[in-house]
Amino acid sequence: MKNILESSFVKEVCATCSNMYRLGWDERNGGNISYLLNEEEVLEYVNPKEVIREIPLGFNAKELAGKYFIVTGTGKYFKNVEKNPEGNLGVIRISDCGCVAELLWGYNDGGKFTSELPAHLMSHMARLKVDPNNRVVTHCHPTNLLAMTYVLELSDKTFSKELWQMCTECIVVFPDGVNVLPWMLCGTNEIGIATAEKMLTARLVVWSQHGIYGAGKDLDETFGLIETAEKAAEIYMKIAHLPLVNTISDEAMHQLENHFGVKARGGYLD
Ligand code: 13P
Ligand code: ZN
Protein backbone atom coordinates (compact mmCIF):
# COMPACT_ATOMS: atom_id res chain seq x y z
CA MET A 1 0.00 0.00 0.00
CA LYS A 2 1.42 3.40 -0.96
CA ASN A 3 1.48 6.34 1.47
CA ILE A 4 -1.78 8.24 0.97
CA LEU A 5 -0.15 11.50 2.09
CA GLU A 6 1.88 11.26 -1.14
CA SER A 7 -1.23 10.81 -3.33
CA SER A 8 -2.06 13.56 -5.78
CA PHE A 9 -5.64 13.75 -4.47
CA VAL A 10 -4.62 14.39 -0.83
CA LYS A 11 -1.97 16.90 -1.92
CA GLU A 12 -4.42 18.71 -4.22
CA VAL A 13 -7.17 18.91 -1.59
CA CYS A 14 -4.64 20.27 0.94
CA ALA A 15 -3.36 22.91 -1.49
CA THR A 16 -6.92 23.91 -2.46
CA CYS A 17 -8.02 24.28 1.19
CA SER A 18 -5.00 26.51 1.91
CA ASN A 19 -5.67 28.67 -1.14
CA MET A 20 -9.33 29.05 -0.27
CA TYR A 21 -8.46 29.94 3.31
CA ARG A 22 -5.95 32.56 2.19
CA LEU A 23 -8.57 34.15 -0.05
CA GLY A 24 -10.87 34.59 2.94
CA TRP A 25 -13.53 32.23 1.63
CA ASP A 26 -13.31 29.79 4.55
CA GLU A 27 -13.23 31.42 7.95
CA ARG A 28 -13.11 29.07 10.93
CA ASN A 29 -14.72 25.78 9.77
CA GLY A 30 -16.55 27.46 6.88
CA GLY A 31 -16.61 25.53 3.62
CA ASN A 32 -16.27 21.91 2.58
CA ILE A 33 -14.98 19.88 -0.37
CA SER A 34 -15.96 16.49 -1.77
CA TYR A 35 -13.98 14.87 -4.56
CA LEU A 36 -15.08 11.70 -6.37
CA LEU A 37 -11.97 9.52 -6.62
CA ASN A 38 -10.98 7.16 -9.34
CA GLU A 39 -11.33 3.64 -7.83
CA GLU A 40 -8.13 2.29 -9.36
CA GLU A 41 -6.17 5.24 -8.02
CA VAL A 42 -7.60 5.22 -4.50
CA LEU A 43 -7.03 1.46 -4.12
CA GLU A 44 -3.29 2.05 -4.41
CA TYR A 45 -3.57 3.82 -1.05
CA VAL A 46 -6.41 2.21 0.95
CA ASN A 47 -7.47 -1.39 1.53
CA PRO A 48 -11.14 -1.67 0.48
CA LYS A 49 -11.65 -4.48 3.05
CA GLU A 50 -10.43 -2.44 6.02
CA VAL A 51 -13.40 -0.30 6.97
CA ILE A 52 -12.45 1.78 10.03
CA ARG A 53 -15.99 2.89 10.88
CA GLU A 54 -19.42 2.95 9.30
CA ILE A 55 -21.10 6.36 9.50
CA PRO A 56 -24.82 6.67 8.67
CA LEU A 57 -25.56 9.23 5.95
CA GLY A 58 -29.08 10.18 7.00
CA PHE A 59 -30.27 10.18 3.38
CA ASN A 60 -30.06 7.83 0.45
CA ALA A 61 -27.21 8.04 -2.04
CA LYS A 62 -27.76 4.69 -3.76
CA GLU A 63 -26.81 6.14 -7.16
CA LEU A 64 -23.32 6.58 -5.71
CA ALA A 65 -23.03 3.10 -4.13
CA GLY A 66 -19.46 1.82 -4.30
CA LYS A 67 -18.01 5.24 -5.14
CA TYR A 68 -15.05 6.65 -3.23
CA PHE A 69 -14.82 10.27 -2.11
CA ILE A 70 -12.33 12.34 -0.18
CA VAL A 71 -14.33 14.75 1.98
CA THR A 72 -13.41 17.49 4.45
CA GLY A 73 -14.46 16.86 8.04
CA THR A 74 -17.19 18.66 9.93
CA GLY A 75 -16.02 21.41 12.24
CA LYS A 76 -12.55 21.36 10.69
CA TYR A 77 -10.69 24.51 9.73
CA PHE A 78 -9.46 24.82 6.13
CA LYS A 79 -6.36 26.60 7.44
CA ASN A 80 -5.35 23.39 9.26
CA VAL A 81 -5.97 20.79 6.54
CA GLU A 82 -2.48 21.01 5.04
CA LYS A 83 -0.81 20.63 8.47
CA ASN A 84 -2.89 17.59 9.46
CA PRO A 85 -4.64 15.89 6.53
CA GLU A 86 -5.53 12.72 8.46
CA GLY A 87 -7.36 14.64 11.17
CA ASN A 88 -9.24 16.97 8.82
CA LEU A 89 -10.03 14.77 5.81
CA GLY A 90 -11.56 11.35 5.26
CA VAL A 91 -11.81 8.85 2.42
CA ILE A 92 -15.24 7.25 2.38
CA ARG A 93 -17.00 4.68 0.21
CA ILE A 94 -20.77 4.79 -0.18
CA SER A 95 -22.19 1.42 0.94
CA ASP A 96 -24.25 -0.84 -1.29
CA CYS A 97 -27.50 0.33 0.32
CA GLY A 98 -26.49 3.97 -0.25
CA CYS A 99 -27.23 4.80 3.38
CA VAL A 100 -23.81 4.49 5.05
CA ALA A 101 -20.36 6.01 4.52
CA GLU A 102 -17.63 3.42 5.02
CA LEU A 103 -14.58 5.21 6.38
CA LEU A 104 -11.34 3.90 4.87
CA TRP A 105 -8.91 6.61 5.97
CA GLY A 106 -8.89 9.83 7.98
CA TYR A 107 -11.09 11.56 10.59
CA ASN A 108 -8.58 10.03 12.98
CA ASP A 109 -9.78 12.00 16.01
CA GLY A 110 -13.19 10.28 15.80
CA GLY A 111 -14.66 13.00 13.57
CA LYS A 112 -16.86 12.62 10.53
CA PHE A 113 -17.63 14.11 7.14
CA THR A 114 -18.97 17.65 6.67
CA SER A 115 -22.47 18.43 7.88
CA GLU A 116 -23.16 19.52 4.29
CA LEU A 117 -22.70 16.01 2.87
CA PRO A 118 -26.38 15.86 1.75
CA ALA A 119 -25.86 18.92 -0.51
CA HIS A 120 -22.53 17.52 -1.71
CA LEU A 121 -23.64 13.99 -2.61
CA MET A 122 -26.99 15.12 -4.01
CA SER A 123 -25.12 17.69 -6.13
CA HIS A 124 -22.73 14.98 -7.36
CA MET A 125 -25.72 12.88 -8.39
CA ALA A 126 -27.27 15.82 -10.22
CA ARG A 127 -24.09 16.96 -11.99
CA LEU A 128 -23.17 13.41 -13.05
CA LYS A 129 -26.50 13.28 -14.90
CA VAL A 130 -25.52 16.39 -16.87
CA ASP A 131 -21.77 15.78 -17.10
CA PRO A 132 -20.34 12.30 -16.49
CA ASN A 133 -16.88 13.87 -15.95
CA ASN A 134 -17.95 15.87 -12.90
CA ARG A 135 -15.81 14.93 -9.90
CA VAL A 136 -15.74 17.86 -7.48
CA VAL A 137 -18.27 19.78 -5.38
CA THR A 138 -16.99 22.70 -3.31
CA HIS A 139 -18.79 24.94 -0.86
CA CYS A 140 -17.35 28.14 0.65
CA HIS A 141 -18.26 31.61 1.95
CA PRO A 142 -16.74 34.17 -0.46
CA THR A 143 -17.28 37.65 0.93
CA ASN A 144 -18.55 39.53 -2.11
CA LEU A 145 -20.89 36.85 -3.46
CA LEU A 146 -22.39 36.64 0.00
CA ALA A 147 -22.67 40.45 0.20
CA MET A 148 -24.50 40.54 -3.14
CA THR A 149 -27.30 38.41 -1.73
CA TYR A 150 -28.22 41.29 0.61
CA VAL A 151 -28.65 43.90 -2.08
CA LEU A 152 -29.83 42.14 -5.23
CA GLU A 153 -33.06 40.42 -6.20
CA LEU A 154 -32.61 36.67 -5.61
CA SER A 155 -33.29 35.57 -9.18
CA ASP A 156 -31.10 33.22 -11.24
CA LYS A 157 -31.27 35.50 -14.27
CA THR A 158 -30.62 38.77 -12.43
CA PHE A 159 -27.63 37.33 -10.57
CA SER A 160 -26.18 35.71 -13.68
CA LYS A 161 -26.49 38.82 -15.84
CA GLU A 162 -25.10 41.14 -13.18
CA LEU A 163 -22.06 38.88 -12.75
CA TRP A 164 -21.54 38.45 -16.52
CA GLN A 165 -21.54 42.23 -16.88
CA MET A 166 -18.80 42.71 -14.27
CA CYS A 167 -15.88 41.05 -16.15
CA THR A 168 -15.61 40.23 -19.84
CA GLU A 169 -14.63 36.60 -19.31
CA CYS A 170 -17.42 35.65 -16.89
CA ILE A 171 -19.80 34.54 -19.63
CA VAL A 172 -17.02 32.39 -21.07
CA VAL A 173 -16.20 30.76 -17.72
CA PHE A 174 -19.80 30.22 -16.59
CA PRO A 175 -22.12 30.51 -19.61
CA ASP A 176 -24.85 28.67 -17.67
CA GLY A 177 -24.82 31.52 -15.16
CA VAL A 178 -25.35 31.05 -11.44
CA ASN A 179 -28.46 29.77 -9.76
CA VAL A 180 -29.65 31.24 -6.49
CA LEU A 181 -31.43 29.74 -3.49
CA PRO A 182 -33.20 31.87 -0.89
CA TRP A 183 -32.00 31.57 2.70
CA MET A 184 -32.53 28.03 3.92
CA LEU A 185 -31.38 26.10 6.96
CA CYS A 186 -27.94 24.68 6.15
CA GLY A 187 -26.77 21.13 6.86
CA THR A 188 -30.19 19.64 6.05
CA ASN A 189 -31.46 17.21 3.43
CA GLU A 190 -33.91 19.94 2.30
CA ILE A 191 -31.15 22.35 1.30
CA GLY A 192 -29.37 19.40 -0.31
CA ILE A 193 -32.39 18.59 -2.47
CA ALA A 194 -32.85 22.26 -3.44
CA THR A 195 -29.14 22.65 -4.28
CA ALA A 196 -29.09 19.50 -6.41
CA GLU A 197 -32.15 20.69 -8.33
CA LYS A 198 -30.36 23.97 -9.11
CA MET A 199 -27.19 22.03 -10.07
CA LEU A 200 -29.04 20.49 -13.02
CA THR A 201 -28.88 23.81 -14.89
CA ALA A 202 -25.70 25.52 -13.61
CA ARG A 203 -22.39 24.61 -11.97
CA LEU A 204 -22.67 27.47 -9.47
CA VAL A 205 -25.40 27.72 -6.84
CA VAL A 206 -25.52 30.66 -4.45
CA TRP A 207 -26.90 30.11 -0.95
CA SER A 208 -28.28 33.49 0.04
CA GLN A 209 -26.72 35.08 3.12
CA HIS A 210 -24.44 32.03 3.38
CA GLY A 211 -22.11 31.19 0.48
CA ILE A 212 -21.79 29.32 -2.78
CA TYR A 213 -21.52 25.80 -4.23
CA GLY A 214 -19.41 25.07 -7.28
CA ALA A 215 -19.04 21.86 -9.29
CA GLY A 216 -16.51 20.78 -11.87
CA LYS A 217 -14.36 18.06 -13.37
CA ASP A 218 -11.41 18.71 -11.05
CA LEU A 219 -10.35 20.86 -8.11
CA ASP A 220 -8.66 23.49 -10.26
CA GLU A 221 -11.65 23.99 -12.52
CA THR A 222 -14.08 24.22 -9.61
CA PHE A 223 -11.80 26.61 -7.74
CA GLY A 224 -11.42 28.76 -10.86
CA LEU A 225 -15.18 28.88 -11.33
CA ILE A 226 -15.79 30.22 -7.83
CA GLU A 227 -12.77 32.52 -8.13
CA THR A 228 -14.16 34.08 -11.31
CA ALA A 229 -17.65 34.57 -9.88
CA GLU A 230 -16.21 36.03 -6.67
CA LYS A 231 -14.03 38.47 -8.66
CA ALA A 232 -17.12 39.63 -10.55
CA ALA A 233 -19.03 39.97 -7.28
CA GLU A 234 -16.20 42.09 -5.87
CA ILE A 235 -16.51 44.49 -8.78
CA TYR A 236 -20.28 44.55 -8.36
CA MET A 237 -19.93 45.49 -4.69
CA LYS A 238 -17.42 48.22 -5.61
CA ILE A 239 -19.73 49.86 -8.16
CA ALA A 240 -23.28 49.01 -7.13
CA HIS A 241 -23.69 52.29 -5.21
CA LEU A 242 -22.23 54.43 -8.05
CA PRO A 243 -23.98 55.72 -11.18
CA LEU A 244 -23.49 53.12 -13.93
CA VAL A 245 -22.08 54.82 -17.03
CA ASN A 246 -20.84 51.83 -19.04
CA THR A 247 -21.52 48.11 -19.13
CA ILE A 248 -21.00 45.03 -21.32
CA SER A 249 -23.95 45.02 -23.69
CA ASP A 250 -25.88 41.91 -24.73
CA GLU A 251 -24.49 42.53 -28.23
CA ALA A 252 -20.95 42.27 -26.81
CA MET A 253 -21.98 39.10 -24.94
CA HIS A 254 -23.06 37.58 -28.27
CA GLN A 255 -19.64 38.44 -29.73
CA LEU A 256 -18.03 36.63 -26.78
CA GLU A 257 -20.27 33.60 -27.35
CA ASN A 258 -19.22 33.42 -30.99
CA HIS A 259 -15.55 34.08 -30.41
CA PHE A 260 -15.13 31.59 -27.54
CA GLY A 261 -17.61 29.00 -28.80
CA VAL A 262 -19.86 29.09 -25.72
CA LYS A 263 -23.63 29.34 -25.47
CA ALA A 264 -25.17 31.55 -22.82
CA ARG A 265 -28.08 30.17 -20.81
CA GLY A 266 -31.19 30.22 -22.99
CA GLY A 267 -33.35 33.34 -22.61
CA TYR A 268 -30.77 35.31 -20.64
CA LEU A 269 -29.51 37.56 -23.47
CA ASP A 270 -31.61 39.82 -25.69
P1 13P B 1 -18.85 21.80 8.28
O1 13P B 1 -17.83 22.23 9.31
O2 13P B 1 -19.80 20.77 8.81
O3 13P B 1 -18.16 21.35 6.99
O4 13P B 1 -19.77 23.04 7.92
C1 13P B 1 -19.21 24.24 7.45
C2 13P B 1 -20.15 25.03 6.62
O5 13P B 1 -19.72 25.79 5.79
C3 13P B 1 -21.60 24.85 6.84
O6 13P B 1 -22.32 25.39 5.78
ZN1 ZN C 1 -21.26 27.04 4.79
Short mmCIF file of N, CA, C and O in Angstrom, two decimals, residues 179-233:
data_model
loop_
_atom_site.label_atom_id
_atom_site.label_comp_id
_atom_site.label_asym_id
_atom_site.label_seq_id
_atom_site.Cartn_x
_atom_site.Cartn_y
_atom_site.Cartn_z
N ASN A 179 -27.12 29.91 -10.30
CA ASN A 179 -28.46 29.77 -9.76
C ASN A 179 -28.45 30.20 -8.30
O ASN A 179 -27.41 30.13 -7.63
N VAL A 180 -29.59 30.64 -7.83
CA VAL A 180 -29.65 31.24 -6.49
C VAL A 180 -30.76 30.59 -5.67
O VAL A 180 -31.89 30.45 -6.15
N LEU A 181 -30.42 30.22 -4.44
CA LEU A 181 -31.43 29.74 -3.49
C LEU A 181 -31.70 30.83 -2.47
O LEU A 181 -30.78 31.54 -2.07
N PRO A 182 -32.94 30.95 -2.01
CA PRO A 182 -33.20 31.87 -0.89
C PRO A 182 -32.54 31.33 0.37
O PRO A 182 -32.04 30.20 0.37
N TRP A 183 -32.56 32.09 1.44
CA TRP A 183 -32.00 31.57 2.70
C TRP A 183 -32.72 30.30 3.08
O TRP A 183 -33.95 30.23 3.00
N MET A 184 -31.95 29.29 3.44
CA MET A 184 -32.53 28.03 3.92
C MET A 184 -31.65 27.54 5.05
O MET A 184 -30.47 27.91 5.13
N LEU A 185 -32.19 26.67 5.88
CA LEU A 185 -31.38 26.10 6.96
C LEU A 185 -30.31 25.19 6.36
O LEU A 185 -30.63 24.29 5.57
N CYS A 186 -29.04 25.46 6.73
CA CYS A 186 -27.94 24.68 6.15
C CYS A 186 -27.80 23.34 6.87
O CYS A 186 -28.39 23.12 7.93
N GLY A 187 -27.05 22.43 6.26
CA GLY A 187 -26.77 21.13 6.86
C GLY A 187 -27.96 20.18 6.85
O GLY A 187 -27.96 19.17 7.56
N THR A 188 -28.98 20.48 6.06
CA THR A 188 -30.19 19.64 6.05
C THR A 188 -30.34 18.92 4.70
O THR A 188 -29.75 19.34 3.69
N ASN A 189 -31.16 17.87 4.70
CA ASN A 189 -31.46 17.21 3.43
C ASN A 189 -32.24 18.15 2.51
O ASN A 189 -32.07 18.11 1.29
N GLU A 190 -33.08 19.03 3.11
CA GLU A 190 -33.91 19.94 2.30
C GLU A 190 -33.04 20.87 1.47
O GLU A 190 -33.28 21.07 0.27
N ILE A 191 -32.02 21.44 2.07
CA ILE A 191 -31.15 22.35 1.30
C ILE A 191 -30.33 21.53 0.29
O ILE A 191 -30.01 22.02 -0.81
N GLY A 192 -30.07 20.29 0.63
CA GLY A 192 -29.37 19.40 -0.31
C GLY A 192 -30.21 19.16 -1.56
O GLY A 192 -29.72 19.25 -2.69
N ILE A 193 -31.48 18.86 -1.34
CA ILE A 193 -32.39 18.59 -2.47
C ILE A 193 -32.52 19.84 -3.34
O ILE A 193 -32.44 19.78 -4.57
N ALA A 194 -32.68 21.00 -2.69
CA ALA A 194 -32.85 22.26 -3.44
C ALA A 194 -31.57 22.60 -4.22
O ALA A 194 -31.63 23.06 -5.37
N THR A 195 -30.41 22.35 -3.62
CA THR A 195 -29.14 22.65 -4.28
C THR A 195 -28.97 21.74 -5.50
O THR A 195 -28.59 22.20 -6.59
N ALA A 196 -29.25 20.46 -5.31
CA ALA A 196 -29.09 19.50 -6.41
C ALA A 196 -30.00 19.86 -7.58
O ALA A 196 -29.59 19.77 -8.75
N GLU A 197 -31.21 20.29 -7.28
CA GLU A 197 -32.15 20.69 -8.33
C GLU A 197 -31.56 21.85 -9.14
O GLU A 197 -31.58 21.85 -10.38
N LYS A 198 -30.97 22.81 -8.44
CA LYS A 198 -30.36 23.97 -9.11
C LYS A 198 -29.10 23.57 -9.88
O LYS A 198 -28.71 24.22 -10.86
N MET A 199 -28.43 22.51 -9.42
CA MET A 199 -27.19 22.03 -10.07
C MET A 199 -27.47 21.40 -11.44
O MET A 199 -26.56 21.18 -12.21
N LEU A 200 -28.72 21.10 -11.72
CA LEU A 200 -29.04 20.49 -13.02
C LEU A 200 -28.88 21.50 -14.15
O LEU A 200 -28.67 21.12 -15.30
N THR A 201 -28.95 22.80 -13.82
CA THR A 201 -28.88 23.81 -14.89
C THR A 201 -27.68 24.75 -14.78
O THR A 201 -27.47 25.56 -15.69
N ALA A 202 -26.90 24.67 -13.72
CA ALA A 202 -25.70 25.52 -13.61
C ALA A 202 -24.71 24.89 -12.65
O ALA A 202 -25.10 24.13 -11.75
N ARG A 203 -23.42 25.19 -12.84
CA ARG A 203 -22.39 24.61 -11.97
C ARG A 203 -22.14 25.46 -10.73
O ARG A 203 -21.32 25.09 -9.89
N LEU A 204 -22.81 26.61 -10.65
CA LEU A 204 -22.67 27.47 -9.47
C LEU A 204 -24.04 27.69 -8.85
O LEU A 204 -24.99 28.05 -9.57
N VAL A 205 -24.13 27.48 -7.55
CA VAL A 205 -25.40 27.72 -6.84
C VAL A 205 -25.10 28.57 -5.61
O VAL A 205 -24.34 28.15 -4.73
N VAL A 206 -25.71 29.74 -5.58
CA VAL A 206 -25.52 30.66 -4.45
C VAL A 206 -26.52 30.31 -3.35
O VAL A 206 -27.69 30.07 -3.63
N TRP A 207 -26.02 30.25 -2.13
CA TRP A 207 -26.90 30.11 -0.95
C TRP A 207 -26.98 31.50 -0.34
O TRP A 207 -25.99 32.00 0.22
N SER A 208 -28.15 32.12 -0.42
CA SER A 208 -28.28 33.49 0.04
C SER A 208 -27.89 33.64 1.51
O SER A 208 -28.23 32.78 2.34
N GLN A 209 -27.21 34.75 1.77
CA GLN A 209 -26.72 35.08 3.12
C GLN A 209 -25.84 33.97 3.72
O GLN A 209 -25.67 33.89 4.93
N HIS A 210 -25.28 33.13 2.86
CA HIS A 210 -24.44 32.03 3.38
C HIS A 210 -23.17 31.82 2.54
O HIS A 210 -22.07 31.93 3.05
N GLY A 211 -23.31 31.51 1.25
CA GLY A 211 -22.11 31.19 0.48
C GLY A 211 -22.45 30.69 -0.91
O GLY A 211 -23.47 31.06 -1.49
N ILE A 212 -21.60 29.81 -1.42
CA ILE A 212 -21.79 29.32 -2.78
C ILE A 212 -21.37 27.86 -2.89
O ILE A 212 -20.52 27.39 -2.10
N TYR A 213 -21.95 27.15 -3.83
CA TYR A 213 -21.52 25.80 -4.23
C TYR A 213 -21.02 25.88 -5.66
O TYR A 213 -21.63 26.53 -6.51
N GLY A 214 -19.92 25.18 -5.92
CA GLY A 214 -19.41 25.07 -7.28
C GLY A 214 -19.17 23.60 -7.59
O GLY A 214 -18.88 22.81 -6.68
N ALA A 215 -19.30 23.24 -8.87
CA ALA A 215 -19.04 21.86 -9.29
C ALA A 215 -18.20 21.86 -10.55
O ALA A 215 -18.32 22.77 -11.38
N GLY A 216 -17.35 20.84 -10.67
CA GLY A 216 -16.51 20.78 -11.87
C GLY A 216 -15.78 19.46 -11.99
O GLY A 216 -15.91 18.59 -11.14
N LYS A 217 -15.00 19.35 -13.09
CA LYS A 217 -14.36 18.06 -13.37
C LYS A 217 -13.12 17.82 -12.50
O LYS A 217 -12.70 16.68 -12.32
N ASP A 218 -12.54 18.89 -11.98
CA ASP A 218 -11.41 18.71 -11.05
C ASP A 218 -11.36 19.90 -10.08
O ASP A 218 -12.16 20.84 -10.19
N LEU A 219 -10.41 19.82 -9.15
CA LEU A 219 -10.35 20.86 -8.11
C LEU A 219 -9.99 22.22 -8.70
O LEU A 219 -10.55 23.24 -8.30
N ASP A 220 -9.08 22.22 -9.66
CA ASP A 220 -8.66 23.49 -10.26
C ASP A 220 -9.82 24.18 -10.97
O ASP A 220 -10.03 25.38 -10.83
N GLU A 221 -10.54 23.40 -11.77
CA GLU A 221 -11.65 23.99 -12.52
C GLU A 221 -12.72 24.54 -11.58
O GLU A 221 -13.25 25.65 -11.78
N THR A 222 -13.03 23.79 -10.54
CA THR A 222 -14.08 24.22 -9.61
C THR A 222 -13.62 25.46 -8.83
O THR A 222 -14.40 26.40 -8.65
N PHE A 223 -12.37 25.44 -8.43
CA PHE A 223 -11.80 26.61 -7.74
C PHE A 223 -11.87 27.83 -8.65
O PHE A 223 -12.30 28.92 -8.24
N GLY A 224 -11.46 27.65 -9.90
CA GLY A 224 -11.42 28.76 -10.86
C GLY A 224 -12.81 29.34 -11.14
O GLY A 224 -12.97 30.54 -11.37
N LEU A 225 -13.79 28.47 -11.11
CA LEU A 225 -15.18 28.88 -11.33
C LEU A 225 -15.63 29.82 -10.21
O LEU A 225 -16.15 30.91 -10.45
N ILE A 226 -15.40 29.40 -8.98
CA ILE A 226 -15.79 30.22 -7.83
C ILE A 226 -14.96 31.50 -7.79
O ILE A 226 -15.48 32.59 -7.53
N GLU A 227 -13.67 31.37 -8.12
CA GLU A 227 -12.77 32.52 -8.13
C GLU A 227 -13.25 33.59 -9.12
O GLU A 227 -13.25 34.79 -8.82
N THR A 228 -13.70 33.15 -10.28
CA THR A 228 -14.16 34.08 -11.31
C THR A 228 -15.46 34.77 -10.88
O THR A 228 -15.62 35.98 -11.04
N ALA A 229 -16.38 33.98 -10.33
CA ALA A 229 -17.65 34.57 -9.88
C ALA A 229 -17.40 35.55 -8.73
O ALA A 229 -18.02 36.62 -8.66
N GLU A 230 -16.49 35.17 -7.82
CA GLU A 230 -16.21 36.03 -6.67
C GLU A 230 -15.54 37.33 -7.13
O GLU A 230 -15.82 38.41 -6.58
N LYS A 231 -14.67 37.26 -8.12
CA LYS A 231 -14.03 38.47 -8.66
C LYS A 231 -15.10 39.41 -9.22
O LYS A 231 -15.09 40.62 -8.98
N ALA A 232 -16.04 38.83 -9.97
CA ALA A 232 -17.12 39.63 -10.55
C ALA A 232 -17.97 40.25 -9.43
O ALA A 232 -18.36 41.43 -9.51
N ALA A 233 -18.23 39.47 -8.39
CA ALA A 233 -19.03 39.97 -7.28
C ALA A 233 -18.30 41.12 -6.57
O ALA A 233 -18.92 42.08 -6.11
#
